[in-house]
Every structure is written in C-alpha cells, then in structure tokens.
Short mmCIF file of C-alpha atoms in Angstrom, two decimals:
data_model
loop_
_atom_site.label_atom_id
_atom_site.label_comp_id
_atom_site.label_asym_id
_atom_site.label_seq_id
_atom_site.Cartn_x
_atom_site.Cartn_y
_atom_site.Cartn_z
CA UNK A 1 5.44 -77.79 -41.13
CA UNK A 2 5.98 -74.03 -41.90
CA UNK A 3 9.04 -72.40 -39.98
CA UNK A 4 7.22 -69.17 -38.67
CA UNK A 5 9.45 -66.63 -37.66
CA UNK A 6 9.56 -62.53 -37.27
CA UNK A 7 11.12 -61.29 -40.59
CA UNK A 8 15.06 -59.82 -39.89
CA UNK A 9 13.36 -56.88 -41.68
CA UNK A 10 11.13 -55.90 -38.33
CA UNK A 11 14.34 -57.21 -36.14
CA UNK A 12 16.89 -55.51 -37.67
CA UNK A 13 15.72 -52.09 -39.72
CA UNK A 14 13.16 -50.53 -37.07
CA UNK A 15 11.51 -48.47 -39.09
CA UNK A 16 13.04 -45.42 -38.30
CA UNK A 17 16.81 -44.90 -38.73
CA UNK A 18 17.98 -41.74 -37.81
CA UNK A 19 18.74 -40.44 -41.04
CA UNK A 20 14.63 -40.54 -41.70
CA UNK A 21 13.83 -38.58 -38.71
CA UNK A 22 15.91 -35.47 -40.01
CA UNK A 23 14.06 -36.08 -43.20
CA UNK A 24 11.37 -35.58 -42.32
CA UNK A 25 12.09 -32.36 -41.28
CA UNK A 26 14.61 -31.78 -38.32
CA UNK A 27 16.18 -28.40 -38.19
CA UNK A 28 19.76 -29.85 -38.26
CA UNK A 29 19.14 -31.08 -42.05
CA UNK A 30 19.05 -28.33 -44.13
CA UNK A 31 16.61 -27.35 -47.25
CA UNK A 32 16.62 -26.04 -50.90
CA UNK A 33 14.16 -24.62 -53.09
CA UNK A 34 13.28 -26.43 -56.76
CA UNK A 35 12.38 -23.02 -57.90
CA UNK A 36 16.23 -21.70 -56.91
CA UNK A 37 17.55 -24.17 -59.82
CA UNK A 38 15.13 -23.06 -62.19
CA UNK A 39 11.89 -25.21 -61.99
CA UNK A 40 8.55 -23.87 -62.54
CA UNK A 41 5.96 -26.18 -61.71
CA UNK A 42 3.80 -23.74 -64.55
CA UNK A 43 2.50 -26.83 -66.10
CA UNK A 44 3.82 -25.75 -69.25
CA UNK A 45 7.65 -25.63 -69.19
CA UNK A 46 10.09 -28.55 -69.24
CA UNK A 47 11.48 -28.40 -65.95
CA UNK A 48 13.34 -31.67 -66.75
CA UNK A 49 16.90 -29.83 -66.56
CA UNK A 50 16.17 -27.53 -63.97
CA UNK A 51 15.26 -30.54 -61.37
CA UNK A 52 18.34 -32.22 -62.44
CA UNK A 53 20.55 -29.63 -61.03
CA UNK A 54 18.77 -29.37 -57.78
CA UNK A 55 19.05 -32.72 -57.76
CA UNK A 56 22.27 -32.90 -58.62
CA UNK A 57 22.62 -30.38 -55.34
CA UNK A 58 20.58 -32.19 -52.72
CA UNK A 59 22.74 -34.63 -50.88
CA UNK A 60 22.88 -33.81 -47.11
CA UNK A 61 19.37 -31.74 -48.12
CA UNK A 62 15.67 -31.51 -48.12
CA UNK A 63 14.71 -30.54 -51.60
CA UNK A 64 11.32 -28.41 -51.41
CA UNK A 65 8.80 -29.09 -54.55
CA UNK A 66 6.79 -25.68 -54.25
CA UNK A 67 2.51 -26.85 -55.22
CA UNK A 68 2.89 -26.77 -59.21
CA UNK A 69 2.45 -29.00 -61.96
CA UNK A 70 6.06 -30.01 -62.78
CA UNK A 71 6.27 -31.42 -66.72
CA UNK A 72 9.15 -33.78 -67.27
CA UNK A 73 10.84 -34.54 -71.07
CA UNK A 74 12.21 -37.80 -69.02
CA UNK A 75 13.28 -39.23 -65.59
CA UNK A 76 14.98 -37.54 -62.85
CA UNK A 77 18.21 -38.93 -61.69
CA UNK A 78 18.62 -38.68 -57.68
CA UNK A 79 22.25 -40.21 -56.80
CA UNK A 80 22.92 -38.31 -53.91
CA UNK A 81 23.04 -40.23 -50.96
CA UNK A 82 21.32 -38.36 -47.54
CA UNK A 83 18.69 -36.39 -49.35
CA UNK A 84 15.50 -35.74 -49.30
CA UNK A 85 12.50 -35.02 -51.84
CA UNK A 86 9.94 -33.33 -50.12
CA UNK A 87 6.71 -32.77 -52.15
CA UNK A 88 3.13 -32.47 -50.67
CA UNK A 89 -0.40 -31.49 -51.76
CA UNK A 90 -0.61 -30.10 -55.01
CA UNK A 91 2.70 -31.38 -56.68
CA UNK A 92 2.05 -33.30 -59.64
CA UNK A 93 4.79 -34.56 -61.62
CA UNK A 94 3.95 -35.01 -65.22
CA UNK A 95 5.67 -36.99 -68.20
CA UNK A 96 5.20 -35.86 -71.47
CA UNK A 97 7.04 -37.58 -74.16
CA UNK A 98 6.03 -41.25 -74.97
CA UNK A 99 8.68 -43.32 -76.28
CA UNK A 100 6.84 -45.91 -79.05
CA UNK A 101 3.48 -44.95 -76.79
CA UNK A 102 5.29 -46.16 -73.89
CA UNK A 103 5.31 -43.33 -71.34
CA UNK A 104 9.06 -42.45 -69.21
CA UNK A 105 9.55 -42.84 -65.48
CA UNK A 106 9.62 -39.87 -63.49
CA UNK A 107 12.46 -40.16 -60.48
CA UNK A 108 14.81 -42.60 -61.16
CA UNK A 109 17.05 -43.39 -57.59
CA UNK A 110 19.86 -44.49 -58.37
CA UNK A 111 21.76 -45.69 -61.60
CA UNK A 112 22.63 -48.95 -62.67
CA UNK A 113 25.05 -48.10 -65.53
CA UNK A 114 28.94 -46.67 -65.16
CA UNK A 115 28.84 -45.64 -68.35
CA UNK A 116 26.06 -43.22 -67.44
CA UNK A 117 27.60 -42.07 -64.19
CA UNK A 118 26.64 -44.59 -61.76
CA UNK A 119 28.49 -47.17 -60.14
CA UNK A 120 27.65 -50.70 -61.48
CA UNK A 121 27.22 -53.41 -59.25
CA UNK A 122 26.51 -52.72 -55.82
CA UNK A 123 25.01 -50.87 -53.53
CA UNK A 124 25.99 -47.12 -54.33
CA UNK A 125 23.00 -44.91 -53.01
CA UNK A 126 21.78 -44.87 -49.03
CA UNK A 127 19.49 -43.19 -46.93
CA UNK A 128 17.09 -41.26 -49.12
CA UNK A 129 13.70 -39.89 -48.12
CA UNK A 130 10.69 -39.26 -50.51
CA UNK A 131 7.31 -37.98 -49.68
CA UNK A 132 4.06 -36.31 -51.02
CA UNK A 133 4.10 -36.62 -55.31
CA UNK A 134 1.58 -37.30 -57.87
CA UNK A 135 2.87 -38.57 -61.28
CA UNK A 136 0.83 -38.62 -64.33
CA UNK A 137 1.86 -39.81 -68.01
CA UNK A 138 4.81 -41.91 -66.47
CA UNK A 139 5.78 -45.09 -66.93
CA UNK A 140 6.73 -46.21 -62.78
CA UNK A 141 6.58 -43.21 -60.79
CA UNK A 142 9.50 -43.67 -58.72
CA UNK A 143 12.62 -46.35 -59.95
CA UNK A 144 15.07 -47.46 -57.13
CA UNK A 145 18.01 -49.71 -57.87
CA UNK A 146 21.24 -50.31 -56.34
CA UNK A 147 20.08 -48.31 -53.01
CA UNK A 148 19.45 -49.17 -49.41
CA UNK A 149 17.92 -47.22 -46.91
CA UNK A 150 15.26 -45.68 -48.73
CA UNK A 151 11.67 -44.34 -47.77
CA UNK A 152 8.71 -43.74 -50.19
CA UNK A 153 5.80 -42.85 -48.77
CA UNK A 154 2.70 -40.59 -49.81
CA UNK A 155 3.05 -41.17 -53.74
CA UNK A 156 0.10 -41.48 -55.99
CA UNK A 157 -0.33 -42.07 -60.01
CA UNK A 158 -2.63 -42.45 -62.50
CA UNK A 159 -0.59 -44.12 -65.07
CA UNK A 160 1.34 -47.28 -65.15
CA UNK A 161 3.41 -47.94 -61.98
CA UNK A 162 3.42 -46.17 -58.92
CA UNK A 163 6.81 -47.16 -57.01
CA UNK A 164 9.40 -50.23 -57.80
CA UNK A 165 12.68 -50.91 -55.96
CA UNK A 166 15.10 -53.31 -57.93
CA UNK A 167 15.64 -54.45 -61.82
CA UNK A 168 14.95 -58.20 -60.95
CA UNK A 169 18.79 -58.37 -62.84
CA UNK A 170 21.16 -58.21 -59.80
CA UNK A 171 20.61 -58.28 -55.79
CA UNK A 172 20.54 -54.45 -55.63
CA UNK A 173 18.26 -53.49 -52.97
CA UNK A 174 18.05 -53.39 -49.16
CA UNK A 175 16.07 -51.64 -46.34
CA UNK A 176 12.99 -50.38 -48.70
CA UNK A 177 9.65 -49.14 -47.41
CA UNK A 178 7.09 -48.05 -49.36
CA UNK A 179 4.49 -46.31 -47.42
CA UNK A 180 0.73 -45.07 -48.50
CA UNK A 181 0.81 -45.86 -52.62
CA UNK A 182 -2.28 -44.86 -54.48
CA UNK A 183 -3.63 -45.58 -57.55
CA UNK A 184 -6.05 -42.80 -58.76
CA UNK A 185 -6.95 -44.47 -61.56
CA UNK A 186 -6.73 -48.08 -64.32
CA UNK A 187 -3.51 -48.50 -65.04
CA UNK A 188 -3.39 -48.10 -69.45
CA UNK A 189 -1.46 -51.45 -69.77
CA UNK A 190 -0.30 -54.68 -67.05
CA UNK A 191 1.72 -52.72 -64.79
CA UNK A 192 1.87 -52.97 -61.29
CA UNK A 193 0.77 -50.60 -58.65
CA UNK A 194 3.53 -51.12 -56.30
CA UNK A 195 6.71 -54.40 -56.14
CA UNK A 196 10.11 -54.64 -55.14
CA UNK A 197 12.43 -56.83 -57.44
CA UNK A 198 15.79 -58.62 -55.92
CA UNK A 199 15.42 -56.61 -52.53
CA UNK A 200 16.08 -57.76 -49.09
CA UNK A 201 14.33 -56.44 -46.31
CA UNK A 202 11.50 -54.88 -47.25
CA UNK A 203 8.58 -53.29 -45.81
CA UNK A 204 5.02 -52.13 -48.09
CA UNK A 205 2.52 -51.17 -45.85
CA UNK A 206 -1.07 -48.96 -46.88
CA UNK A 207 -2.04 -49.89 -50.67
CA UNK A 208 -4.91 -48.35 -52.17
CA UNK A 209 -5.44 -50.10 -55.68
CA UNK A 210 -9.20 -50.24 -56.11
CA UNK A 211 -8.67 -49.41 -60.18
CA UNK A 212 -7.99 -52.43 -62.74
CA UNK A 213 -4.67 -53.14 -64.15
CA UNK A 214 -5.33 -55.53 -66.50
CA UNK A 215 -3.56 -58.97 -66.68
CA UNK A 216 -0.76 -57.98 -63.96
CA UNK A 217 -0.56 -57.87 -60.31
CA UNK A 218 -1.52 -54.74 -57.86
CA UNK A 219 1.26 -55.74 -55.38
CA UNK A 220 4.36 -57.76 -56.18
CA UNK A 221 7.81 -59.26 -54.35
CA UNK A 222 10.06 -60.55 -57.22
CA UNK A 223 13.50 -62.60 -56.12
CA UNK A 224 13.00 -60.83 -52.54
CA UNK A 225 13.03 -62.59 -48.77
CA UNK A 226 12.58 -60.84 -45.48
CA UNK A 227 9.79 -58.90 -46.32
CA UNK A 228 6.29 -57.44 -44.91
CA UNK A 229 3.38 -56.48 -47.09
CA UNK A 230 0.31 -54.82 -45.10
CA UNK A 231 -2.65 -52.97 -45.62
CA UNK A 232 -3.79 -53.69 -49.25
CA UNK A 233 -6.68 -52.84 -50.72
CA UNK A 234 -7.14 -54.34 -54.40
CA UNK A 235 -9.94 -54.40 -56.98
CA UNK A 236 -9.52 -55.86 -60.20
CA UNK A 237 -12.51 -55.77 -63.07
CA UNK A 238 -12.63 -59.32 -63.97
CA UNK A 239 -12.45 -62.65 -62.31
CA UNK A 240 -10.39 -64.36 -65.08
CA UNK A 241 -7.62 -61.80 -65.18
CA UNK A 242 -5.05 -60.10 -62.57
CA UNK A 243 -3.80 -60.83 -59.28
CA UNK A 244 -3.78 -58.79 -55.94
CA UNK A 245 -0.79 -60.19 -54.25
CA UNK A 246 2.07 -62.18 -55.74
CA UNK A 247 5.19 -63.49 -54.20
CA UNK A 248 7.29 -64.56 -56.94
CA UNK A 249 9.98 -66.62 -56.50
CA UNK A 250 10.81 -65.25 -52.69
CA UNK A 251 11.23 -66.23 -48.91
CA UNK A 252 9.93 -65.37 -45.60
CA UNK A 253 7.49 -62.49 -46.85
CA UNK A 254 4.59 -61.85 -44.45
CA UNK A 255 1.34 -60.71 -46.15
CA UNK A 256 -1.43 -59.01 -44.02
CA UNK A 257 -4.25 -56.66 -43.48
CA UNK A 258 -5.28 -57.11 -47.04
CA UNK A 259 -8.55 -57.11 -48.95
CA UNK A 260 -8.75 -58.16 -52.77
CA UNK A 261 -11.99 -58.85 -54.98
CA UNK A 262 -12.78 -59.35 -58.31
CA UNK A 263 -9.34 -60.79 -60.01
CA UNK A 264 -8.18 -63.82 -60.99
CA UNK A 265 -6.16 -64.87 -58.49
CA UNK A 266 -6.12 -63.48 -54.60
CA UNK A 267 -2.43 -63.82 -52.97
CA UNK A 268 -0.07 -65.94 -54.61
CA UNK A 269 3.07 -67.75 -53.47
CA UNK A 270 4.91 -69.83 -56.54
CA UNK A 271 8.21 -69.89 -58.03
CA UNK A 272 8.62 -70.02 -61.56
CA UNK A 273 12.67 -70.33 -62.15
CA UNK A 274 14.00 -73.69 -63.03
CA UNK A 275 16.03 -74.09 -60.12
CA UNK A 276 12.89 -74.25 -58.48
CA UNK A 277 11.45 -77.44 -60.26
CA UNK A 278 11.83 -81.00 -60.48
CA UNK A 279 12.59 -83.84 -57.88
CA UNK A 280 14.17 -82.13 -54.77
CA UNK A 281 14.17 -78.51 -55.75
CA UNK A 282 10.95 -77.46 -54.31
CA UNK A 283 10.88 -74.35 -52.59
CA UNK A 284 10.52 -73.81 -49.31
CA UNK A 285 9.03 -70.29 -48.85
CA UNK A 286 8.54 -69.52 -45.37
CA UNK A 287 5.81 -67.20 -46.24
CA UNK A 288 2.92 -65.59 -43.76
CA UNK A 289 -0.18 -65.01 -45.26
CA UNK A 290 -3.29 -63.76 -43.40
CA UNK A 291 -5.23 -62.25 -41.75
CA UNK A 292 -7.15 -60.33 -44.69
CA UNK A 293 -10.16 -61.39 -47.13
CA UNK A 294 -10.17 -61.94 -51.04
CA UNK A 295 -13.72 -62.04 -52.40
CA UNK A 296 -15.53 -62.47 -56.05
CA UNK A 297 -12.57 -63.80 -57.45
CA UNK A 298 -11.27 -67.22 -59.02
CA UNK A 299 -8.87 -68.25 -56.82
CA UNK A 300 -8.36 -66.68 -53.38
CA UNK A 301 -4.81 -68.37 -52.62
CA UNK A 302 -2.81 -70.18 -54.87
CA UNK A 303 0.25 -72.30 -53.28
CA UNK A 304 2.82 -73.41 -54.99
CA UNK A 305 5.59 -73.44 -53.04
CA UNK A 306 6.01 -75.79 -50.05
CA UNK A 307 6.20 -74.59 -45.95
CA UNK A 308 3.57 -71.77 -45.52
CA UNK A 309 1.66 -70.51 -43.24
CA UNK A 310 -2.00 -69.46 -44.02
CA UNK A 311 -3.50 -67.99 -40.83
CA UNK A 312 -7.45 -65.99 -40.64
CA UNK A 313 -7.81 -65.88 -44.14
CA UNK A 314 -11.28 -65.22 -45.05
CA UNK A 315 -12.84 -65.86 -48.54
CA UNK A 316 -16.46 -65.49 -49.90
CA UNK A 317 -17.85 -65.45 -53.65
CA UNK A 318 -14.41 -66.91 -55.00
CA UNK A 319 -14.57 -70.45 -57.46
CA UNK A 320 -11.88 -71.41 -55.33
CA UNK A 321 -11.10 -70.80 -52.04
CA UNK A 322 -7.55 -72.83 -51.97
CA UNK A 323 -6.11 -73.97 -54.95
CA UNK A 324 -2.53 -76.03 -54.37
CA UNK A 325 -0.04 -76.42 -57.13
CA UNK A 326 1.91 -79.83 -57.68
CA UNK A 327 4.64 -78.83 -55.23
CA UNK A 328 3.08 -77.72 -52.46
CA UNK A 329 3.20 -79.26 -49.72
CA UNK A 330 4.05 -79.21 -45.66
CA UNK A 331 1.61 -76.19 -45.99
CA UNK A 332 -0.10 -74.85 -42.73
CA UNK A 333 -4.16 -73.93 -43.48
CA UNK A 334 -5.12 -72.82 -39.75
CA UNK A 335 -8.14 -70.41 -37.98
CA UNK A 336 -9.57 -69.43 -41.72
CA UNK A 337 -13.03 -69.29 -42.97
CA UNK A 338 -13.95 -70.63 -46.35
CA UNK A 339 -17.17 -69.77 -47.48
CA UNK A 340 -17.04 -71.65 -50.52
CA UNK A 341 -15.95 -74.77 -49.05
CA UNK A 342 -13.74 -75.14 -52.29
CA UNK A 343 -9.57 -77.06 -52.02
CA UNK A 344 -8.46 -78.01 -55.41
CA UNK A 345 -7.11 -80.26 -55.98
CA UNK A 346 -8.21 -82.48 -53.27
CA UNK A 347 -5.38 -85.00 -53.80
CA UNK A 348 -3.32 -81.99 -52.80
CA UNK A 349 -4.86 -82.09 -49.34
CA UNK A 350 -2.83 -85.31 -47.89
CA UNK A 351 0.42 -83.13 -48.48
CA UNK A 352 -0.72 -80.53 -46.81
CA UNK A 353 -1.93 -79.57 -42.95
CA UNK A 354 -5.58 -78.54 -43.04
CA UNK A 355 -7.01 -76.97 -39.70
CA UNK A 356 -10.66 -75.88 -40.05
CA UNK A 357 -12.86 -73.63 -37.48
CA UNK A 358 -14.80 -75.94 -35.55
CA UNK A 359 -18.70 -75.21 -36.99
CA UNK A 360 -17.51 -73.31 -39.24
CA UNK A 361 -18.01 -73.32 -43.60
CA UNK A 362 -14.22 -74.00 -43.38
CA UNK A 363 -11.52 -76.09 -45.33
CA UNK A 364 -12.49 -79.48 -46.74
#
C-alpha cells in the first residue's frame, strides 16, 4: 500500500525564508529603477540592453519595472543571486523577434553554459524573488536553471509558456515556488502553462489555465520528487487531446485543489524512462492525488506507476473515470466519487486497493 507522508518540501522550506520577506519589500533591502539603466517601457524601443545592465546591477536589490510595455530583441539574463524583480500592474514584457517562427524567452534565471558566463553544473544562483509581469510573444516567460531558492509568483502570458524551473538535462533545481500563473489566452503550439523539470522541492500553488494548449499538458513535474501542486484550474478544447496534470517520471508529488475538464487525460502519474520498465523496475511513486474534480474528459486519472494514493477525487462526464496502466499496482482508490462508474482495465483492479463510498456511484 501507498507510503503517505508530508513532502520534505512543506517540512523543510516553510514557505518563507527570510531572504523573501525583504523581497518583498523590507526597508533594509534596497531598490533600483529600470528606467536609471536606460529602459523605456515606450512599447516601441528595444529595451533588451538596457534591462541587462540593471540586471546585471541588481544583486542585494529590488529592481523596480515602472507600468510600460517593455519590448525585448531576446531573453534577459538574471545571475545575481539576492535580487529581486519587482513588476506589477501594467508591466508587460514583450518579445519581438521569432527565431524560425519560434518566439524567445523573456527572463532567463540563471545560465547553464560557462562558456556564456555561467557556471556549469551546479547550483550557482539562490534566493531570487519575482513578482507582477505579463509576457507576450515569448517563448516560456520566465526560465530557471541551476538555482535554488527562488519565488515566482503573479506572472501571466499569452503565448507559449508561462514559468519553467529546470532543463530536464541535469538535477539543477531546488526550493521553487511558483505562485498565481495565468494563462490569458491558447497557447499557439503544445507548450505548457506552468512545470518544473529535474527540481527537488517544489511548491505550484494557484493555476489559472482555462485556454487550450493543444496536445501538451497545463501543469507538469518532469524528473522531480518532493513536490506540491495546488489550486489548478484547467480547460482543454477537446477530449482526445491534452492533459491537465502530469507527473512524469517523479516521486512523492502531492496534487490538490484542482479542477480539469475537457482534455484527454485528467492527472497523470507514469514513467516513461527505461529504467522504469520491465520485471522489477516498476516505480514506486509515492504520489498524493486528490481532493479536486476532472470532468468531460477521456480519462480522469491515469496510473501507471505503482504505490499511490488517490483520495476525494471526483469525476463526472469522463469515458473513464480510472484507467490503470500494466504496472500499476499496490494503488490506494479511497473516499472518491465516480460518476461514471468506469475502471479500465478491470483485470487491473485485483492489483490494486479499491475503497468505494458506501451508496455511492463509486469505483467498480
């Protein structure tokens, strides 16, 4: 049976190192204009270069984004360790040079490549504070690898991605929250709304994705363990394309407070590395999922990874409301309500612990 246990993510990071508290705007930390390093926000310039250099300037700072339209040739390199980006209403950051009708990112936190000026392997880049930006024409919004330590929060976008952390390529993330992500609109190709790749200990909390993304996933947690995902909201256009949740290849992730409809598959848990197939290699995810509803969509959950826990899950309108993979098993189904009445396979049942709510349309 599942191992259920608090995530060293809530035990350990709290939410609320000091660092984030100055941040957010104690006196003690001080601030610096984008307009003092040349920056516009006109809508019109490229203030690429001049947010460079005040980037370039802001570790141990707040970094002020005036309201302004602030166009972008390419990304933004932050790799200044205790800083701050502080943006709010009416600061839209806008990319405007396609590369093969591919669009850039905008902030880029953190740099993966010596030969570029960052530091390789490793952790580099730590306690970093972001808040309050709209991006529009960009390829992900804000880029975080090789960084721990680092708060998102109040970030928006129209185009592909809104937020990542990690480059799925190297364990290069720790201590990540991302914190009220918006989509204000479909996303132009499959991209993601908001996921964290190779990261440990991670918190995404307060989701708003009710615009289609096409074939990919609205949240995602790549190669990641000790992790909470909360709050999602996630429409998709079509039942036989998309996901809301997936949890790819990861441990001990807790997903909650989340309503999905209309997408191919609800929350997912599988693994699809080879290390994770064959006789004796199944995976033994130690996820959480529930409580939170998936409706008017093929499958609601999808197992296929072996010791979960599957707790007030709620499912109406969906072809399936439990769909098992050939792996899974030592799966706990308890306290849900399944409208459809729908477990596929049922062979898969046997192999799995089944708990439904006594008069109930639950679990067969």
């Amino acid at each position: 049976m599942p191992c259920v246990r608090t995530p060293r993510f809530l035990q350990g990071l709290c939410l609320c190192a000091p660092f984030l508290l100055q941040a957010a705007g104690h006196p003690s930390l001080p601030t610096i204009n984008v307009r003092d390093f040349g920056a516009t926000g006109d809508g019109e310039t490229d203030d690429r270069a001049a947010l460079q250099r005040a980037f370039h300037a802001a570790a141990g700072r707040c970094l002020l984004f005036p309201p302004g339209e602030y166009r972008i040739s390419g990304y933004v390199e932050l790799l200044a360790s205790g800083s701050c980006l502080l943006g709010g209403p009416g600061v839209v950051i806008r990319n405007t040079t396609p590369l093969l009708g591919v669009p850039k990112d905008g902030f880029r936190i953190g740099n993966p490549s010596p030969r570029d000026g960052g530091a390789g392997k490793g952790i580099a880049h730590s306690d970093i504070y972001i808040s309050g930006f709209h991006f529009t024409g960009t390829r992900m919004g804000i880029w975080i690898v090789y960084s721990r330590r680092v708060t998102v929060e109040n970030i928006s976008t129209d185009g592909y991605a809104a937020v990542a952390a990690g480059n799925d390529t190297d364990d290069d993330c720790e201590d990540i929250i991302f914190r009220n992500i918006t989509r204000t609109g479909p996303s132009p190709a499959d991209w993601y709304t908001a996921a964290v790749f190779k990261t440990r200990r991670f918190l995404i909390d307060g989701v708003l994705s009710p615009y289609p993304n096409g074939n990919s996933m609205h949240v995602a947690a790549a190669n990641s363990e000790d992790g909470l995902i909360s709050n999602v909201i996630a429409h998709g256009d079509s039942r036989a394309r998309g996901s809301g949740i997936e949890l790819i290849d990861s441990r001990a992730v807790t997903v909650t407070a989340f309503q999905i409809r209309n997408v191919k598959k609800g929350v997912v848990a599988y693994c699809g590395r080879p290390y994770c197939t064959g006789p004796g290699r199944r995976l033994e995810s130690h996820h959480v999922i529930g409580p939170g509803s998936v409706r008017d969509s093929t499958d609601a959950i999808f197992l296929y990874t072996a010791k979960n826990l599957v707790t007030g899950v709620l499912t109406t309108g969906n072809q399936t409301s439990l769909r098992f993979g050939a792996d899974a098993r030592d799966n706990l189904i308890s306290g849900c309500y399944f409208q459809e009445r729908a477990v596929a396979p049922k062979e898969a049942i046997s192999r799995n612990s089944l708990t439904p709510i006594p008069g109930a349309a639950s679990v067969r």
